[in-house]
């Protein structure tokens, strides 16, 4: 007996109920699809922010620096950084290198009772023009030329301090010897970082200026590198660490450690687990959506008890009855899931182009995520979500379907309803 | 009956006066060689400050600053005048040219690479000088303690084999850096042997121990001082004065902002 056409005809007998059952599955499918697209967008954004502004695809530091980072251990530095850079430049895997100095500093404001703390980063502006895409984020002014004691300031910080291009910026900071020093710079430009936290508290100084302020001499706190292919960043980090030791750049007195970006920022590692977590959430959504389908199927079985008795008396086997009701539920699940991914695509695809502006929510947060997220439509994941929805919902629909086979034709025919 | 009460009252008055008088005399105190009486707390402070505070002075010395990462040394020259003014200029290579000017109303910092003189105020006063256990706040306040504090003698105590008067100082106003201090003053030399500084809630904030003293031209003053910030762990600062010239003629305007950035 051809059950599929029969099942398809049966679900048209009560269109409203069919639509209602399918809607629950559609909403769960749409939600899960959006969540996956959103998390993919966040991962993409996070990768960009990390690789461009925070850690590159990997970071080289003195081996003891990380444990004491909260104490600003400037004396734990890379003293031979120019040689390290020259060596790594020749590595075909490396796309770019950025030497940096991280300096918590105070911006001196004459007459103010409270001075403003800033995060001063000493950078090589020539390298960072490409590394940080400085020209793309420059809002006003210009990027300081080599040898110029000019700085760039985040837009929020500039606004809060009332700074304009051309103003003198005097920074007070701890030095490598843990005493203090102050150096004056000139504000050359204002930049709009994609991350609210960076805009609020960051100043970019010329590397020589940061070395002067911290009295670090010709050394840096860290070297960031970007890879042509970041997919195996962790393995490459291990290999670079080995190479630096082999070449004598990392010694017992001056040990260097290399960490990949997922080792630098824990949130990045958690994002890798996000797909799994959302998959688990998805199963909960679908089970919840399936309760509608279960309820519907049970109602249908109850209403069609006499019909079940009739077809059973006419010779339909119990297994065929189960398959019939299962197919009815499965078709509803398929239609619902299909509707869900259409709805999801209708939401995700436009957002992939225009983005979701969460800047008001992320303002003031210290996480490395920008305020504008572009959810990513992924065909493979979309098909997987559809398949996941159909399978899970269908399996759950087996439960009420099996009840139908337990109904005895004799009793079913006597059923008054 | 009436007369009995009067007589009893007189007897009581005499008895109380007889026993209270020595107590009263001890509090009021008299000084003078050979009197054997304990000086008042005010007298102790006055004599101590006569030793340690000078109309003008010039000093050279160094600071050994120890923290969890090791010990570093900074050398300096300093000038002081009157009760309020002082100028420190650092002469070690790493801090060459850096200066700290203290006047009656403010503390100013000069750094050779800064285009402006920095005035330290507000919460910045609690920052430490060169990362040491000395804060800028420690450098504030008039140098006459009796103007800023009421004093009370707590007794005597031996510190490192020296008998000292233990004096408690309680701030008269909120302008001072430390609401309460206890200092131990050598009973013979009238030089500070130890000082503890406290917050309003009696929390110990700073400790100072005098490790060496020198007598010159009739004045005794500390030449090696150890300071410790009780709020930080594993730190200390030792100040050593290698040269002190008292009553020197100071250059004109040495305590001015113009001279600071010169």
XYZ file of C-alpha atoms in Angstrom:
679
model
C 0.000 0.000 0.000
C 1.299 3.425 -0.883
C 1.233 5.225 2.441
C 2.939 8.440 1.409
C 0.098 9.754 -0.805
C -2.351 8.678 1.854
C -0.437 10.551 4.522
C -0.154 13.621 2.324
C -3.899 13.588 1.740
C -4.615 13.109 5.437
C -2.672 16.163 6.539
C -4.791 18.280 4.178
C -7.935 17.226 5.991
C -7.294 19.855 8.695
C -5.065 22.501 7.159
C -5.144 24.835 10.132
C -3.950 22.153 12.491
C -1.266 21.123 10.058
C -0.056 24.705 9.740
C -0.024 25.165 13.503
C 2.025 22.016 14.018
C 4.415 22.972 11.262
C 4.806 26.502 12.632
C 6.295 25.306 15.899
C 8.938 23.340 13.989
C 9.482 26.277 11.632
C 10.107 28.704 14.490
C 12.573 26.366 16.160
C 14.375 25.814 12.853
C 14.475 29.520 12.051
C 15.811 30.328 15.530
C 18.552 27.767 15.377
C 19.574 28.827 11.908
C 19.776 32.460 13.017
C 21.794 31.525 16.090
C 24.334 29.617 14.023
C 24.550 32.490 11.553
C 24.973 34.978 14.376
C 27.683 33.002 16.107
C 29.496 32.593 12.791
C 29.305 36.346 12.375
C 30.652 36.863 15.874
C 33.483 34.428 15.254
C 34.405 36.213 12.063
C 34.327 39.580 13.774
C 36.217 38.314 16.790
C 38.861 36.809 14.538
C 39.284 40.107 12.768
C 39.530 42.125 15.982
C 41.940 39.709 17.612
C 44.187 39.332 14.603
C 44.234 43.046 13.844
C 44.293 44.768 17.208
C 44.973 42.357 20.031
C 47.110 39.316 19.411
C 47.543 38.789 15.711
C 47.284 35.137 14.822
C 50.090 34.584 17.274
C 52.034 36.517 19.863
C 55.645 36.336 20.993
C 56.494 37.498 24.495
C 58.993 36.924 27.269
C 58.070 33.572 28.747
C 57.332 35.023 32.203
C 55.382 38.047 31.049
C 51.895 36.543 30.996
C 51.996 35.356 34.601
C 52.949 38.826 35.795
C 51.037 40.869 33.228
C 48.854 42.467 35.914
C 52.031 44.039 37.345
C 53.031 45.555 34.002
C 56.452 43.857 33.937
C 58.137 45.979 31.298
C 61.506 44.518 32.226
C 60.296 41.178 30.802
C 60.840 42.292 27.238
C 62.149 41.150 23.881
C 65.546 42.754 23.589
C 66.455 41.373 20.162
C 63.126 42.084 18.520
C 64.531 43.498 15.274
C 66.470 40.288 14.685
C 63.409 38.188 15.496
C 61.352 40.218 13.040
C 63.992 39.945 10.324
C 64.092 36.181 10.791
C 60.313 35.656 10.780
C 59.826 37.954 7.798
C 61.395 35.276 5.656
C 58.919 32.616 6.815
C 56.385 32.102 3.991
C 53.645 31.383 6.498
C 53.950 34.828 8.035
C 51.931 37.599 6.403
C 52.841 40.441 8.733
C 54.641 41.346 11.962
C 53.916 44.025 14.553
C 56.258 44.913 17.404
C 54.364 46.506 20.292
C 54.744 47.948 23.773
C 51.746 47.925 26.122
C 51.802 50.755 28.646
C 49.136 51.617 31.181
C 49.509 55.401 31.418
C 47.860 58.510 32.806
C 46.857 61.354 30.549
C 47.887 64.538 32.309
C 45.246 67.250 32.402
C 46.343 70.475 34.073
C 43.993 71.439 36.853
C 42.141 68.143 37.016
C 41.861 66.430 40.367
C 41.590 63.045 38.725
C 43.806 62.050 35.859
C 42.480 59.762 33.151
C 43.974 56.325 32.741
C 44.643 55.258 29.156
C 45.974 52.183 27.464
C 48.968 53.391 25.504
C 50.236 51.033 22.832
C 53.579 51.712 21.202
C 53.408 50.634 17.561
C 55.361 50.871 14.353
C 53.011 53.097 12.387
C 54.494 52.043 9.064
C 53.711 48.372 9.746
C 50.387 49.088 11.401
C 49.123 51.097 8.471
C 48.514 47.707 6.874
C 48.390 45.637 10.065
C 45.622 47.641 11.749
C 44.203 49.073 8.521
C 44.805 52.479 10.063
C 43.786 54.402 6.988
C 40.404 52.698 7.030
C 39.711 53.674 10.615
C 41.246 57.159 10.549
C 38.446 59.647 11.189
C 40.431 62.878 11.214
C 44.017 64.018 11.021
C 46.803 61.824 9.711
C 48.901 58.836 10.631
C 52.133 60.020 12.305
C 55.142 59.951 10.030
C 58.307 58.055 11.019
C 60.288 60.028 13.555
C 57.321 62.194 14.488
C 56.297 62.231 18.142
C 52.652 62.027 17.180
C 49.863 59.855 18.576
C 46.504 58.538 17.473
C 43.565 58.468 19.878
C 40.281 56.555 19.864
C 37.204 58.635 19.097
C 35.477 58.125 22.429
C 38.600 58.933 24.394
C 39.264 62.045 22.311
C 35.721 63.217 22.872
C 35.825 62.597 26.612
C 39.134 64.387 27.003
C 38.166 67.203 24.671
C 41.126 66.526 22.409
C 41.545 67.767 18.880
C 44.173 67.190 16.253
C 47.227 69.263 17.081
C 46.757 69.196 20.857
C 49.604 68.306 23.200
C 49.195 64.985 24.935
C 51.357 64.436 28.018
C 51.443 60.892 29.316
C 52.734 59.777 32.697
C 53.706 56.147 32.972
C 55.660 53.594 34.869
C 59.024 52.749 33.363
C 60.862 49.513 32.998
C 62.597 50.204 36.306
C 59.209 50.750 37.971
C 59.837 54.459 38.474
C 57.898 57.093 36.549
C 58.385 59.172 33.481
C 56.387 61.639 31.440
C 56.660 62.455 27.756
C 54.681 64.924 25.681
C 53.312 64.016 22.259
C 51.192 65.744 19.664
C 47.798 64.410 18.671
C 48.047 63.729 14.949
C 44.863 61.811 14.300
C 41.666 60.363 15.706
C 40.678 56.803 14.842
C 37.489 54.802 15.167
C 38.304 51.330 16.366
C 35.585 48.770 15.634
C 35.591 47.790 19.304
C 33.965 50.110 21.846
C 36.455 49.236 24.559
C 39.401 50.214 22.366
C 37.789 53.508 21.375
C 37.246 54.403 24.971
C 40.723 53.980 26.317
C 43.388 53.517 23.639
C 46.164 55.737 22.405
C 48.619 54.599 19.781
C 52.113 55.968 20.279
C 55.123 55.716 17.997
C 57.270 52.793 19.105
C 60.261 55.028 19.788
C 58.048 57.307 21.875
C 56.790 54.384 23.934
C 60.362 53.172 24.408
C 61.299 56.647 25.571
C 58.340 56.890 27.940
C 59.001 53.481 29.452
C 62.788 53.810 29.242
C 62.927 50.381 27.662
C 65.709 51.174 25.266
C 65.583 49.286 22.001
C 63.182 46.562 23.085
C 59.486 45.756 22.957
C 56.916 43.913 25.080
C 55.658 41.644 22.319
C 55.691 40.831 18.634
C 52.416 39.950 16.968
C 52.374 38.034 13.708
C 49.643 37.357 11.167
C 49.555 34.184 9.125
C 48.642 33.576 5.503
C 46.492 30.687 6.739
C 45.367 30.998 10.337
C 43.550 27.686 10.429
C 46.510 25.883 11.996
C 47.628 28.788 14.139
C 48.275 26.661 17.191
C 50.589 24.300 15.387
C 52.452 27.167 13.750
C 52.885 28.851 17.151
C 54.560 25.755 18.503
C 56.839 25.559 15.480
C 57.819 29.218 15.695
C 58.638 28.826 19.372
C 60.914 25.927 18.498
C 62.572 27.878 15.694
C 63.242 30.878 17.930
C 64.972 28.613 20.423
C 66.958 26.895 17.687
C 68.126 30.176 16.232
C 69.226 31.438 19.632
C 66.656 34.209 19.924
C 65.084 32.502 22.907
C 67.655 31.673 25.558
C 67.716 30.748 29.211
C 68.263 34.377 30.198
C 65.782 35.716 27.715
C 63.204 32.960 27.142
C 60.443 33.658 24.654
C 57.077 32.002 24.413
C 54.748 31.961 21.433
C 50.990 31.614 21.782
C 48.360 31.338 19.111
C 45.355 33.600 19.189
C 43.044 31.017 20.671
C 45.478 30.597 23.529
C 45.666 34.336 24.090
C 41.968 35.048 24.385
C 39.853 32.462 26.180
C 36.681 33.788 24.631
C 38.011 32.735 21.251
C 38.330 29.153 22.486
C 34.818 29.251 23.878
C 33.531 30.420 20.547
C 34.855 27.249 19.058
C 32.540 25.400 21.416
C 29.636 27.680 20.583
C 28.474 25.512 17.691
C 28.251 22.512 19.984
C 26.459 24.505 22.660
C 23.973 25.906 20.183
C 23.454 22.416 18.806
C 22.435 21.307 22.271
C 20.150 24.335 22.602
C 18.745 23.399 19.202
C 17.820 19.929 20.343
C 15.956 21.445 23.274
C 14.122 23.833 20.921
C 13.134 21.002 18.614
C 11.974 18.801 21.426
C 9.832 21.640 22.679
C 8.514 22.230 19.164
C 7.904 18.533 18.865
C 5.529 18.575 21.801
C 3.128 20.454 19.540
C 3.502 17.770 16.945
C 3.075 15.033 19.542
C -0.049 16.674 20.834
C -1.411 17.073 17.329
C -0.704 13.489 16.410
C -2.327 12.208 19.555
C -5.374 14.332 18.851
C -5.495 13.008 15.316
C -5.244 9.410 16.501
C -7.965 10.030 19.022
C -10.257 11.604 16.449
C -9.629 8.895 13.879
C -9.929 5.926 16.205
C -12.904 4.535 14.288
C -11.034 5.132 11.048
C -8.084 3.207 12.456
C -10.432 0.420 13.387
C -11.892 0.448 9.901
C -8.603 0.326 8.063
C -7.358 -2.259 10.501
C -10.425 -4.373 9.837
C -9.854 -3.920 6.135
C -6.466 -5.552 6.479
C -3.945 -2.762 7.147
C -1.243 -4.099 9.352
C -0.354 -2.471 12.650
C 3.077 -1.525 11.377
C 1.495 0.106 8.367
C -0.801 2.112 10.607
C 2.227 3.271 12.606
C 4.029 4.188 9.395
C 1.010 6.108 8.169
C 0.795 8.330 11.207
C 4.563 8.632 11.354
C 4.626 9.784 7.746
C 1.929 12.328 8.435
C 4.004 13.752 11.311
C 7.182 13.578 9.243
C 5.657 15.494 6.346
C 4.549 18.203 8.771
C 8.073 18.256 10.212
C 9.630 18.516 6.738
C 7.337 21.334 5.736
C 7.887 23.106 9.022
C 11.656 22.790 8.822
C 11.631 23.948 5.231
C 9.538 26.939 6.170
C 11.891 27.618 9.027
C 15.003 27.771 6.904
C 13.244 29.996 4.398
C 12.305 32.355 7.187
C 15.786 32.111 8.637
C 17.376 32.872 5.294
C 15.037 35.829 4.850
C 16.397 37.225 8.113
C 20.050 36.239 7.877
C 20.835 37.178 4.276
C 19.847 40.859 4.604
C 21.583 41.078 7.984
C 24.715 39.645 6.418
C 24.763 42.731 4.209
C 23.613 45.478 6.568
C 24.830 44.028 9.865
C 23.375 44.149 13.363
C 24.321 47.282 15.278
C 24.948 46.273 18.871
C 27.231 49.199 19.685
C 24.967 50.521 22.413
C 24.995 47.118 24.069
C 28.756 46.637 23.772
C 29.735 50.156 24.763
C 31.779 50.023 27.910
C 32.389 46.293 27.607
C 35.958 45.112 27.642
C 35.488 42.154 25.327
C 37.111 42.181 21.905
C 33.958 42.210 19.826
C 32.897 45.102 17.668
C 29.536 46.740 17.845
C 28.505 45.724 14.323
C 28.023 42.004 13.724
C 27.306 40.483 10.311
C 25.538 37.121 10.672
C 26.917 34.657 8.142
C 24.650 32.531 5.948
C 26.166 29.082 5.622
C 24.466 26.661 3.187
C 25.994 23.571 4.716
C 24.888 24.536 8.209
C 21.453 25.460 6.881
C 20.995 22.014 5.361
C 22.262 20.426 8.547
C 19.779 22.404 10.611
C 16.958 21.319 8.292
C 18.050 17.717 8.533
C 18.458 17.984 12.290
C 14.963 19.423 12.612
C 13.380 16.722 10.484
C 15.164 13.846 12.164
C 14.619 14.997 15.701
C 11.036 16.010 15.212
C 10.272 12.865 13.260
C 11.785 10.617 15.893
C 9.754 12.262 18.586
C 6.625 11.792 16.454
C 7.176 8.045 16.601
C 5.972 8.014 20.184
C 2.316 8.842 19.536
C 2.377 7.023 16.193
C 3.133 3.740 17.876
C -0.011 4.133 19.975
C -2.079 3.836 16.861
C -0.914 0.264 16.303
C -2.075 -0.786 19.735
C -5.695 0.053 18.994
C -7.762 -3.104 18.407
C -10.054 -2.839 15.381
C -13.011 -4.265 17.293
C -12.754 -1.703 20.037
C -11.930 1.081 17.604
C -15.129 0.402 15.636
C -17.160 0.653 18.818
C -15.415 3.956 19.755
C -17.940 6.771 20.037
C -15.304 9.675 20.133
C 26.823 68.630 112.066
C 27.391 71.479 109.708
C 30.957 71.962 110.862
C 31.662 68.246 110.633
C 30.688 68.241 106.977
C 32.871 71.262 106.310
C 35.837 69.670 108.050
C 35.366 66.428 106.150
C 35.200 68.315 102.884
C 38.449 70.135 103.662
C 40.191 66.933 104.584
C 39.089 65.305 101.356
C 40.216 68.329 99.336
C 43.629 68.284 100.947
C 43.999 64.559 100.477
C 43.034 64.723 96.809
C 45.344 67.670 96.198
C 48.170 65.883 97.908
C 47.910 62.832 95.713
C 46.826 64.562 92.483
C 49.512 67.199 92.523
C 52.363 64.963 91.363
C 50.156 63.674 88.574
C 49.313 67.195 87.567
C 52.922 68.300 87.714
C 53.990 65.367 85.568
C 51.462 66.332 82.882
C 52.465 69.984 82.913
C 56.094 69.027 83.184
C 59.159 71.111 83.440
C 62.274 70.847 81.441
C 65.717 71.681 82.431
C 68.808 69.758 82.913
C 68.876 67.591 85.882
C 65.276 68.203 86.732
C 64.518 64.460 86.182
C 61.052 65.308 84.936
C 59.620 64.020 81.714
C 59.253 66.661 79.041
C 55.844 67.329 77.605
C 54.878 65.853 74.308
C 55.004 69.336 72.773
C 58.520 69.898 74.047
C 59.647 66.563 72.662
C 58.302 67.396 69.242
C 59.732 70.883 69.346
C 63.197 69.639 70.215
C 63.007 66.884 67.653
C 62.038 69.304 64.919
C 64.756 71.731 65.975
C 67.160 68.927 65.145
C 65.588 67.736 61.943
C 64.043 70.810 60.346
C 66.390 73.480 59.097
C 65.925 76.973 57.726
C 67.895 76.030 54.659
C 69.730 72.910 53.736
C 71.338 71.101 50.860
C 71.596 67.340 50.787
C 72.847 64.596 48.566
C 71.882 61.008 48.876
C 70.384 57.959 47.316
C 67.278 55.844 47.518
C 67.422 52.067 47.396
C 64.003 50.882 46.302
C 63.209 47.223 46.757
C 60.214 45.402 45.327
C 59.444 41.865 44.237
C 61.596 42.304 41.149
C 64.745 43.420 42.943
C 66.468 46.551 44.227
C 67.336 49.633 42.229
C 69.166 52.771 43.221
C 68.376 56.386 42.444
C 70.611 59.262 43.476
C 69.503 62.783 44.155
C 70.313 66.263 45.306
C 67.858 68.255 47.360
C 67.406 71.761 48.664
C 64.987 72.913 51.333
C 64.040 76.331 52.635
C 61.667 77.495 55.310
C 58.904 75.201 56.435
C 57.346 74.509 53.073
C 59.746 74.571 50.163
C 61.943 71.828 48.863
C 63.373 70.742 45.555
C 64.662 67.301 44.650
C 66.640 66.700 41.509
C 67.478 63.143 40.528
C 70.980 62.572 39.326
C 71.078 58.859 38.499
C 71.326 58.084 34.792
C 67.857 56.656 34.446
C 66.144 59.627 36.070
C 68.611 62.353 35.104
C 66.990 65.743 35.067
C 63.800 64.677 36.747
C 62.749 67.078 39.523
C 60.149 67.350 42.238
C 59.258 70.769 43.621
C 57.284 71.167 46.778
C 55.844 74.521 47.718
C 53.303 75.618 50.297
C 50.336 74.696 48.199
C 51.413 72.137 45.646
C 53.790 69.533 44.343
C 55.168 69.852 40.845
C 56.986 67.319 38.721
C 59.373 68.118 35.935
C 60.365 65.544 33.343
C 62.843 66.502 30.637
C 60.691 64.941 27.899
C 57.470 66.613 28.973
C 56.636 69.990 27.511
C 54.795 71.050 30.649
C 55.350 70.957 34.389
C 52.967 68.513 36.016
C 51.106 69.608 39.100
C 50.198 66.693 41.314
C 46.872 66.934 43.075
C 43.868 64.919 44.079
C 44.235 61.187 44.027
C 47.563 61.481 42.188
C 49.123 62.552 45.496
C 48.846 58.962 46.608
C 51.094 57.815 43.761
C 54.560 56.854 44.787
C 57.716 58.819 44.175
C 59.798 56.860 41.663
C 57.850 53.721 42.515
C 59.174 53.832 46.084
C 57.366 53.490 49.400
C 57.200 57.296 49.618
C 54.102 58.923 48.195
C 53.780 62.500 47.020
C 51.324 62.850 49.853
C 54.126 62.102 52.287
C 55.817 65.230 51.029
C 52.867 67.494 51.717
C 51.938 69.325 54.862
C 53.722 72.024 56.795
C 56.858 71.038 58.505
C 55.737 72.241 61.901
C 54.020 69.222 63.384
C 52.582 71.111 66.291
C 50.589 73.308 63.917
C 49.029 70.280 62.278
C 48.682 67.835 65.156
C 47.774 67.683 68.798
C 50.255 65.524 70.631
C 50.157 63.168 73.576
C 52.953 61.400 75.331
C 52.221 57.687 75.597
C 55.292 56.736 77.594
C 58.758 55.479 76.886
C 59.965 52.491 74.937
C 63.275 51.026 73.884
C 63.909 50.906 70.131
C 67.051 49.059 69.003
C 68.736 49.753 72.336
C 67.759 53.431 72.439
C 65.304 54.790 74.959
C 62.587 56.751 73.259
C 59.545 58.815 74.049
C 56.498 57.427 72.365
C 54.322 60.280 71.185
C 50.932 60.078 69.567
C 49.965 62.758 67.054
C 46.333 63.346 66.158
C 45.517 65.600 63.237
C 43.791 68.880 63.996
C 42.261 69.065 60.546
C 41.753 66.967 57.440
C 44.420 68.734 55.404
C 47.213 66.463 56.560
C 48.157 63.246 54.813
C 47.850 61.059 57.913
C 45.141 61.536 60.526
C 47.236 59.826 63.147
C 50.920 59.156 63.735
C 52.993 57.607 66.463
C 56.624 58.580 66.637
C 59.374 57.360 68.875
C 61.854 60.100 69.754
C 65.244 59.361 71.223
C 65.243 60.601 74.805
C 68.846 61.820 74.640
C 69.369 62.932 71.070
C 65.799 64.067 70.296
C 65.902 62.454 66.915
C 63.167 60.230 65.481
C 63.871 56.536 65.818
C 60.642 55.214 64.403
C 57.374 56.523 63.030
C 54.114 54.823 62.205
C 51.400 56.505 60.185
C 47.774 55.522 60.299
C 44.542 56.083 58.469
C 41.407 57.472 60.059
C 40.332 53.937 60.843
C 43.621 53.265 62.614
C 44.971 51.115 59.837
C 48.755 51.174 59.651
C 49.758 52.771 56.360
C 53.446 53.591 56.558
C 56.376 52.564 58.724
C 59.621 54.434 59.068
C 62.690 53.263 60.963
C 65.802 55.340 61.417
C 68.796 53.102 60.869
C 71.573 55.663 61.362
C 71.889 59.162 62.737
C 74.647 61.750 62.483
C 75.486 64.677 64.699
C 76.851 67.729 62.984
C 77.217 71.245 64.347
C 75.190 70.390 67.379
C 72.307 68.940 65.416
C 71.456 65.273 65.169
C 69.534 64.052 62.221
C 68.746 60.761 60.496
C 71.093 59.753 57.714
C 69.741 56.345 56.902
C 66.015 55.772 56.909
C 63.972 52.756 55.984
C 60.407 53.289 54.838
C 57.813 50.699 54.199
C 54.377 51.036 52.676
C 52.231 48.717 54.774
C 49.672 48.479 51.976
C 52.165 46.835 49.643
C 53.924 43.563 50.187
C 57.617 42.815 49.751
C 58.664 46.436 49.307
C 60.857 48.864 51.159
C 62.777 52.034 50.469
C 66.010 52.986 52.169
C 67.046 56.613 51.978
C 70.691 57.396 52.643
C 71.913 60.931 53.075
C 75.579 61.173 52.176
C 75.883 64.897 52.575
C 73.890 67.508 54.458
C 74.806 71.172 54.578
C 72.666 73.182 56.952
C 72.138 76.920 56.773
C 73.421 77.191 53.221
C 72.786 80.130 50.983
C 70.312 78.996 48.353
C 70.149 80.335 44.791
C 67.431 82.904 44.261
C 64.125 81.575 43.006
C 65.288 78.026 43.371
C 61.792 77.035 44.452
C 60.065 78.640 41.484
C 58.421 76.946 38.534
C 60.737 78.765 36.160
C 63.778 77.297 37.843
C 62.118 73.884 37.893
C 61.954 73.623 34.137
C 65.320 75.193 33.568
